[in-house]
Short mmCIF file of C-alpha atoms in Angstrom, two decimals:
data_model
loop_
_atom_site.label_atom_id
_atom_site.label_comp_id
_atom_site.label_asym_id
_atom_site.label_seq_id
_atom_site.Cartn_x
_atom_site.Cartn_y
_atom_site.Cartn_z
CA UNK A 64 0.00 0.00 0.00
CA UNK A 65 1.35 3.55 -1.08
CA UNK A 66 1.03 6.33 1.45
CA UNK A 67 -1.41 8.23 -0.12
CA UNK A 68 -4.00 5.34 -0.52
CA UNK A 69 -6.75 7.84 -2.25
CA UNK A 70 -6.48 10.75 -4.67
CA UNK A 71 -8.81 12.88 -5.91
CA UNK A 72 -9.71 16.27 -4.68
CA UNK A 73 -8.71 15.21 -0.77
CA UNK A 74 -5.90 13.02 -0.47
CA UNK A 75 -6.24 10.42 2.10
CA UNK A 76 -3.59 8.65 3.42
CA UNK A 77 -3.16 5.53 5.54
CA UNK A 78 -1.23 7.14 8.20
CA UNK A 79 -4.14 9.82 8.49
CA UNK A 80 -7.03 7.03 8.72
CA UNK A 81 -5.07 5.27 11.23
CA UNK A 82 -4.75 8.23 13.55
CA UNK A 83 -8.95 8.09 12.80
CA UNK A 84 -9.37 4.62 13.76
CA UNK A 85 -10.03 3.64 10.01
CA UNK A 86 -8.26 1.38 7.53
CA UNK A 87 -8.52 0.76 3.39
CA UNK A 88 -7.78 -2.15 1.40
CA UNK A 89 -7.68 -2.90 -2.11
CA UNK A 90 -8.55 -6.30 -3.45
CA UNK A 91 -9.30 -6.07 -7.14
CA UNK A 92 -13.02 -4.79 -7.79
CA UNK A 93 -13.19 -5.01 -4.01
CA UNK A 94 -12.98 -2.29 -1.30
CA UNK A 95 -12.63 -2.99 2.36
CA UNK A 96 -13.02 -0.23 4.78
CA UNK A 97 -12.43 -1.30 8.19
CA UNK A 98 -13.52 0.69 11.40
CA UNK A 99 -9.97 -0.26 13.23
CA UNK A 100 -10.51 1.12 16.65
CA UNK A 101 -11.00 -1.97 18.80
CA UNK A 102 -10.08 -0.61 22.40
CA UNK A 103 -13.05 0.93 21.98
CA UNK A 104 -15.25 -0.94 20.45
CA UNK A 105 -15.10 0.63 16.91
CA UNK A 106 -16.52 3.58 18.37
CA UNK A 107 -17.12 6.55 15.82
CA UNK A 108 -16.97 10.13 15.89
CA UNK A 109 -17.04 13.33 13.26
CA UNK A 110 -13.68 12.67 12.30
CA UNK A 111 -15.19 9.03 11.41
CA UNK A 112 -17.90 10.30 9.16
CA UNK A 113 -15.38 13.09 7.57
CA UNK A 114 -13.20 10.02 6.75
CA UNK A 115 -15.79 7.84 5.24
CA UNK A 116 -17.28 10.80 2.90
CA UNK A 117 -13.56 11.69 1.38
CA UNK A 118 -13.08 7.77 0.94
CA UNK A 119 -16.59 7.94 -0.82
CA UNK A 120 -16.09 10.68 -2.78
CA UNK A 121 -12.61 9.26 -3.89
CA UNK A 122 -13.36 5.78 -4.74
CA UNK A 123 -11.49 4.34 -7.25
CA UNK A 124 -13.37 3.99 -10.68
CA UNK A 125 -12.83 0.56 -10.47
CA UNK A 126 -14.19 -0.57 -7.32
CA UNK A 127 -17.76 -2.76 -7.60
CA UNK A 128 -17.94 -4.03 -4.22
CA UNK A 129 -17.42 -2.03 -0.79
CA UNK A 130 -17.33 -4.10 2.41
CA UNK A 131 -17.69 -2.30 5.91
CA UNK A 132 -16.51 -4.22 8.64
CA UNK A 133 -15.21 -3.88 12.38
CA UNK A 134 -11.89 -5.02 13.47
CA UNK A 135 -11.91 -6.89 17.14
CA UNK A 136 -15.21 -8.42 18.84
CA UNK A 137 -17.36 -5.68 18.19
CA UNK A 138 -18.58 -4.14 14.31
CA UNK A 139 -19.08 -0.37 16.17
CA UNK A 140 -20.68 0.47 19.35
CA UNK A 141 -21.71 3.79 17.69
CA UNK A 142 -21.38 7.18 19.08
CA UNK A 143 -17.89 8.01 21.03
CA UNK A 144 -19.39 8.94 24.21
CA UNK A 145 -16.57 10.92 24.86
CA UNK A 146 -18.39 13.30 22.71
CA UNK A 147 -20.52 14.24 25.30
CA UNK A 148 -17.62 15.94 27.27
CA UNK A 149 -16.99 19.76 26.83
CA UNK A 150 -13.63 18.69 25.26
CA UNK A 151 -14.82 15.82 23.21
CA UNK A 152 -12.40 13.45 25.00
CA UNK A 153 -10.39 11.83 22.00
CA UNK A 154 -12.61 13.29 19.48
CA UNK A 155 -10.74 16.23 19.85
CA UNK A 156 -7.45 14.99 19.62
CA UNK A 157 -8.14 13.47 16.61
CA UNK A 158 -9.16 16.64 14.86
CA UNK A 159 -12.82 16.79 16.03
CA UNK A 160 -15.68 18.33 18.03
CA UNK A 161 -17.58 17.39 20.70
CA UNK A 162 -21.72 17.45 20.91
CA UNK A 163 -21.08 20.54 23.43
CA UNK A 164 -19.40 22.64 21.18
CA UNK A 165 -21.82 21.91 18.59
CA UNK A 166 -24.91 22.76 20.91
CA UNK A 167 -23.66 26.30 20.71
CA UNK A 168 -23.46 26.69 17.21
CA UNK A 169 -26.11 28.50 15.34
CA UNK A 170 -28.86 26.63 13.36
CA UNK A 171 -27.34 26.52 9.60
CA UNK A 172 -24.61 25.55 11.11
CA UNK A 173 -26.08 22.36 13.36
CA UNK A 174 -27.48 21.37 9.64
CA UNK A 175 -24.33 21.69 8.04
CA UNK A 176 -22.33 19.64 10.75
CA UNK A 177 -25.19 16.95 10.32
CA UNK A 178 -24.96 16.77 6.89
CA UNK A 179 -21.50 16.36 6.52
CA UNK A 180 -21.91 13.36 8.79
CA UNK A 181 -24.47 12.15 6.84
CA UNK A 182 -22.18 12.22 3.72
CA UNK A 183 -20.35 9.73 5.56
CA UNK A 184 -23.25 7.06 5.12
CA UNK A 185 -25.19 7.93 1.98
CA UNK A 186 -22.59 6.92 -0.54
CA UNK A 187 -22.63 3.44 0.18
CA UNK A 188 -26.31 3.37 -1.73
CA UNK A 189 -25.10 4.53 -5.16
CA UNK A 190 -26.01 2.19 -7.91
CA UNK A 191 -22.49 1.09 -9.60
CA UNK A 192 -21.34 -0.64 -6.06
CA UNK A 193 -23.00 -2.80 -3.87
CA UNK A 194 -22.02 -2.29 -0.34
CA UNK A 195 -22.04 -4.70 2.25
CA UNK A 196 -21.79 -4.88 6.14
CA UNK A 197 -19.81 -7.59 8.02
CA UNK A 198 -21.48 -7.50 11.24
CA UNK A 199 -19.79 -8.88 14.40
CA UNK A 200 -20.57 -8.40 17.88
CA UNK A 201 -22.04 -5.08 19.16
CA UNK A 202 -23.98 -2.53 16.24
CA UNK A 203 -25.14 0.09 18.64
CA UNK A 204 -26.46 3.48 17.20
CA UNK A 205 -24.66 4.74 14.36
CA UNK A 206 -22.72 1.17 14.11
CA UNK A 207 -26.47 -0.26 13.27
CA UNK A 208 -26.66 2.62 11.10
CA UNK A 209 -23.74 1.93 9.05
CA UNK A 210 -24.72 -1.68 8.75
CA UNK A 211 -28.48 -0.01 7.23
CA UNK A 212 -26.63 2.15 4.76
CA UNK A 213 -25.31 -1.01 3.14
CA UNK A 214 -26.82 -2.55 0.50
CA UNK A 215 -26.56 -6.31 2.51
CA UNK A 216 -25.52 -7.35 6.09
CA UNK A 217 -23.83 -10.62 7.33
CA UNK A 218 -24.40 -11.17 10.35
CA UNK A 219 -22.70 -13.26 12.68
CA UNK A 220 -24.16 -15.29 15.14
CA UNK A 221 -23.25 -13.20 18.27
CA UNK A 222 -24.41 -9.65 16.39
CA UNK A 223 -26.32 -7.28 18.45
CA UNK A 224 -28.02 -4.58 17.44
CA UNK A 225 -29.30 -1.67 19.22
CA UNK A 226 -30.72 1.67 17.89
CA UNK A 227 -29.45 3.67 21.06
CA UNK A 228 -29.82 7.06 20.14
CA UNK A 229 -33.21 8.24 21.83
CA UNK A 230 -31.86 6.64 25.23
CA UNK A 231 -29.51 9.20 25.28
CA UNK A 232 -31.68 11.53 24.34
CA UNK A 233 -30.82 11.63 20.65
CA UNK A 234 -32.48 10.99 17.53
CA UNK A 235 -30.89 8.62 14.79
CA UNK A 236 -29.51 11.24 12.46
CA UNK A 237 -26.83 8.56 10.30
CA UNK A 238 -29.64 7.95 7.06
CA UNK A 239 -30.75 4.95 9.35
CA UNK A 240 -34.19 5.92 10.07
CA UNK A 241 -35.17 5.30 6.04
CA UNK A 242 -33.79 2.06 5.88
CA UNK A 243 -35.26 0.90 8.94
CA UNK A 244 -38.44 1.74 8.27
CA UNK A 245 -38.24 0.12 5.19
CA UNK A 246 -37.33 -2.87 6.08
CA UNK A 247 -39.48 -3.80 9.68
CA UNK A 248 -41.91 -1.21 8.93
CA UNK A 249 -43.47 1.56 11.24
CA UNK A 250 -44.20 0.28 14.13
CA UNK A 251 -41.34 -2.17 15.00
CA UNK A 252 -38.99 0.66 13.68
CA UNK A 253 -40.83 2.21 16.61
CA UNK A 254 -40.90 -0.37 19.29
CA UNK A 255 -36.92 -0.99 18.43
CA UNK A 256 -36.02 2.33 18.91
CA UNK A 257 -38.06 3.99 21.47
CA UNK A 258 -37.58 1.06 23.72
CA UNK A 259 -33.83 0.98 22.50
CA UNK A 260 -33.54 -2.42 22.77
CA UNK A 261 -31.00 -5.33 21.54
CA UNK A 262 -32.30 -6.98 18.39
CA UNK A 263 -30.16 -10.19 18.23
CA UNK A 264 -29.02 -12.14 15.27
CA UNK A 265 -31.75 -14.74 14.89
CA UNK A 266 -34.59 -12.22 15.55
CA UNK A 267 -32.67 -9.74 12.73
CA UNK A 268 -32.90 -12.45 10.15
CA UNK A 269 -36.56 -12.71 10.72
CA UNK A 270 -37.30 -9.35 10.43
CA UNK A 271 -34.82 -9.03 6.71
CA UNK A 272 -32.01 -6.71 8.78
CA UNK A 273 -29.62 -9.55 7.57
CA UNK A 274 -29.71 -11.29 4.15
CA UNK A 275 -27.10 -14.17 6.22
CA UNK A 276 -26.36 -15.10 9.32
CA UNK A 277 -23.41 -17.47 9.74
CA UNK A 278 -21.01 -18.55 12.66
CA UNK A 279 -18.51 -15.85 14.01
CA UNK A 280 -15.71 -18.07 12.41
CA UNK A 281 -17.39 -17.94 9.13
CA UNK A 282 -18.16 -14.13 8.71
CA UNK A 283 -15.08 -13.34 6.83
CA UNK A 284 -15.33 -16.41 4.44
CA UNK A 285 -19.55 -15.63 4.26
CA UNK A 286 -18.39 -12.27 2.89
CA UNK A 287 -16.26 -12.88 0.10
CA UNK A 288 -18.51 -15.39 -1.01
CA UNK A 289 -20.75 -13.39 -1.53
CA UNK A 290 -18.51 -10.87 -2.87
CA UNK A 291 -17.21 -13.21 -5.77
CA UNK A 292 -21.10 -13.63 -6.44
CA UNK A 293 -22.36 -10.33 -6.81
CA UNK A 294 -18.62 -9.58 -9.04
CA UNK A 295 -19.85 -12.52 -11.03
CA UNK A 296 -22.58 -10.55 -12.72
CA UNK A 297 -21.97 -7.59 -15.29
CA UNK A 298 -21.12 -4.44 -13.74
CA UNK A 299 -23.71 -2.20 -16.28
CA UNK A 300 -26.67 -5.01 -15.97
CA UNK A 301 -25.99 -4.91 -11.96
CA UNK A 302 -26.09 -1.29 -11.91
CA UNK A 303 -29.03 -1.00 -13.73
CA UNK A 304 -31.03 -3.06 -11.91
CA UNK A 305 -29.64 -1.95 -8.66
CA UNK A 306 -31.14 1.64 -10.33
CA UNK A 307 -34.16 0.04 -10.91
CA UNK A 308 -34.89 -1.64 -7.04
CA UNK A 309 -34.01 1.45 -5.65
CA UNK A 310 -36.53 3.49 -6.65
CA UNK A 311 -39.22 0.96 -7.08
CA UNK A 312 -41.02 1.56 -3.69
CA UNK A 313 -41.81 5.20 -5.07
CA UNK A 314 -42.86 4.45 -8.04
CA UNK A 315 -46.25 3.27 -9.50
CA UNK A 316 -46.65 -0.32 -11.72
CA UNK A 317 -46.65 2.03 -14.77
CA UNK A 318 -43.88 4.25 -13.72
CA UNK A 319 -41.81 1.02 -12.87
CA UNK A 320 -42.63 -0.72 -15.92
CA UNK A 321 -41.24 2.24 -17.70
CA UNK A 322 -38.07 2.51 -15.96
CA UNK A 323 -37.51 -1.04 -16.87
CA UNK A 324 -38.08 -0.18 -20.68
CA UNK A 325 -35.60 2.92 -19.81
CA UNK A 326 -33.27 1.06 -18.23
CA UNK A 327 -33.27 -2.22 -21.15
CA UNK A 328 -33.13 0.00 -23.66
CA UNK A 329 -29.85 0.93 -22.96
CA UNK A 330 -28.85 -2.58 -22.18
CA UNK A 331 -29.59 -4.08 -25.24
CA UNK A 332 -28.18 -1.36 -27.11
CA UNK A 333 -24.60 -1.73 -24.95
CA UNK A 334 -24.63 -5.05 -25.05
CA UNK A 335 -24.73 -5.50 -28.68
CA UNK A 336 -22.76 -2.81 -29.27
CA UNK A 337 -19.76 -4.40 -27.17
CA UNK A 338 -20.63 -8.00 -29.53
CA UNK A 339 -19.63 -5.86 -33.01
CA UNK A 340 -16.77 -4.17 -31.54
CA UNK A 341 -18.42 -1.23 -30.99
#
């Protein structure tokens, strides 16, 4: 690995993702960003999000598969609670803020701050990759909400997951409401995180919060399984219907039936294009 491990408009390099608590890997078409901060339990903070967005922003062109995972016993137990101190405890050390400072700040700038976090999250839904989360252990608050802005979670067999934020008197602000709802619908999205309880691996299968759950010693193998499937298809067709699933639930029959013409038209046209050399 090179120093500077991303270009693009922000440079990152591995030496500034370690002092985050963050590591990136290279594997072919695959990406794997690790959260690498296992004293504490993965635990994320702004400089977290901050990281994720530039890595986002600066994926390489070639990349079709991003995997999120959590290095140690635990996938992320969310929010740095040392954020809750007037000098953000590490946070700050690492080139951060703490929730105190940011209570003070006017209201465009709250937004701003959240949304810059959010950036963190929402580019693990775009259509040419397919992001998945390799789920270990704890996923408490905003680890449960990385895990929801992937595409797929594996679970292993010891994953908790916990939507914390209102029992600290929080709201889920990582893009993990949407996905949530979704998924379990209204009111378990409701029950889950009002009562902010621990929804284990069996019960997450059940409810379609994890497309596998597999033994602890089988996560890693689980994943690039299903890696080397998803790579297996072609990268336009995948990313065309991935497109097309997306944005499904807000359409009508008629206005999904004519995305799919959209979307074949092209299809056909690049595929036999490609078979005359074109």
């Amino acid at each position: 690995m090179t120093e500077a491990i991303l270009g693009g408009s922000a440079e990152v390099s591995a030496t500034r993702l370690a002092e985050i608590g963050l590591r990136f890997e290279m594997d072919g078409a695959i990406a794997t960003i690790t959260l690498d901060r296992p004293e504490k339990r993965n635990a994320q903070t702004f400089a977290t999000w901050s990281a994720l967005a530039t890595i986002g922003e600066n994926l390489p062109e070639g990349v079709r598969i991003v995997v999120i995972r959590g290095e140690g016993p635990s996938f992320s137990s969310g929010l740095d609670l040392g954020m809750f101190g007037p000098q953000g405890g590490d946070e700050a050390k690492r080139g951060g803020e703490s929730l105190a400072s940011l209570a003070t700040a006017d209201d465009s700038t709250m937004e701003r701050r959240i949304a810059e976090a959010q950036r963190g999250f929402l580019w693990l839904r775009r259509p040419e990759i397919v992001s998945i989360a390799a789920v270990q252990g704890h996923a408490i608050g905003a680890g449960f909400q990385l895990a929801l802005a992937c595409d797929l979670r594996v679970l292993a067999d010891d994953a908790k997951l916990c939507m914390k934020e209102p029992a600290l008197g929080l709201v889920p602000d990582l893009t993990g409401t949407k996905p949530l709802v979704d998924i379990v619908g209204v009111p378990r999205a409701i029950e889950m995180c009002l009562t902010a309880r621990t929804v284990h691996a069996e019960e997450a299968a059940r409810l379609g919060l994890a497309e596998l759950v597999v033994p602890r010693a089988e996560l890693d193998r689980a994943v690039a399984d299903l890696a080397a499937a998803l790579l297996a298809t072609d990268r336009g067709a995948a990313a065309a219907t991935k497109r097309l699933l997306q944005g499904a639930p807000d359409r009508t029959l008629d206005e999904q039936a004519a995305a799919e013409r959209h979307e074949q038209a092209i299809r056909i046209r690049t595929l036999f294009a490609a078979m005359n050399g074109g």
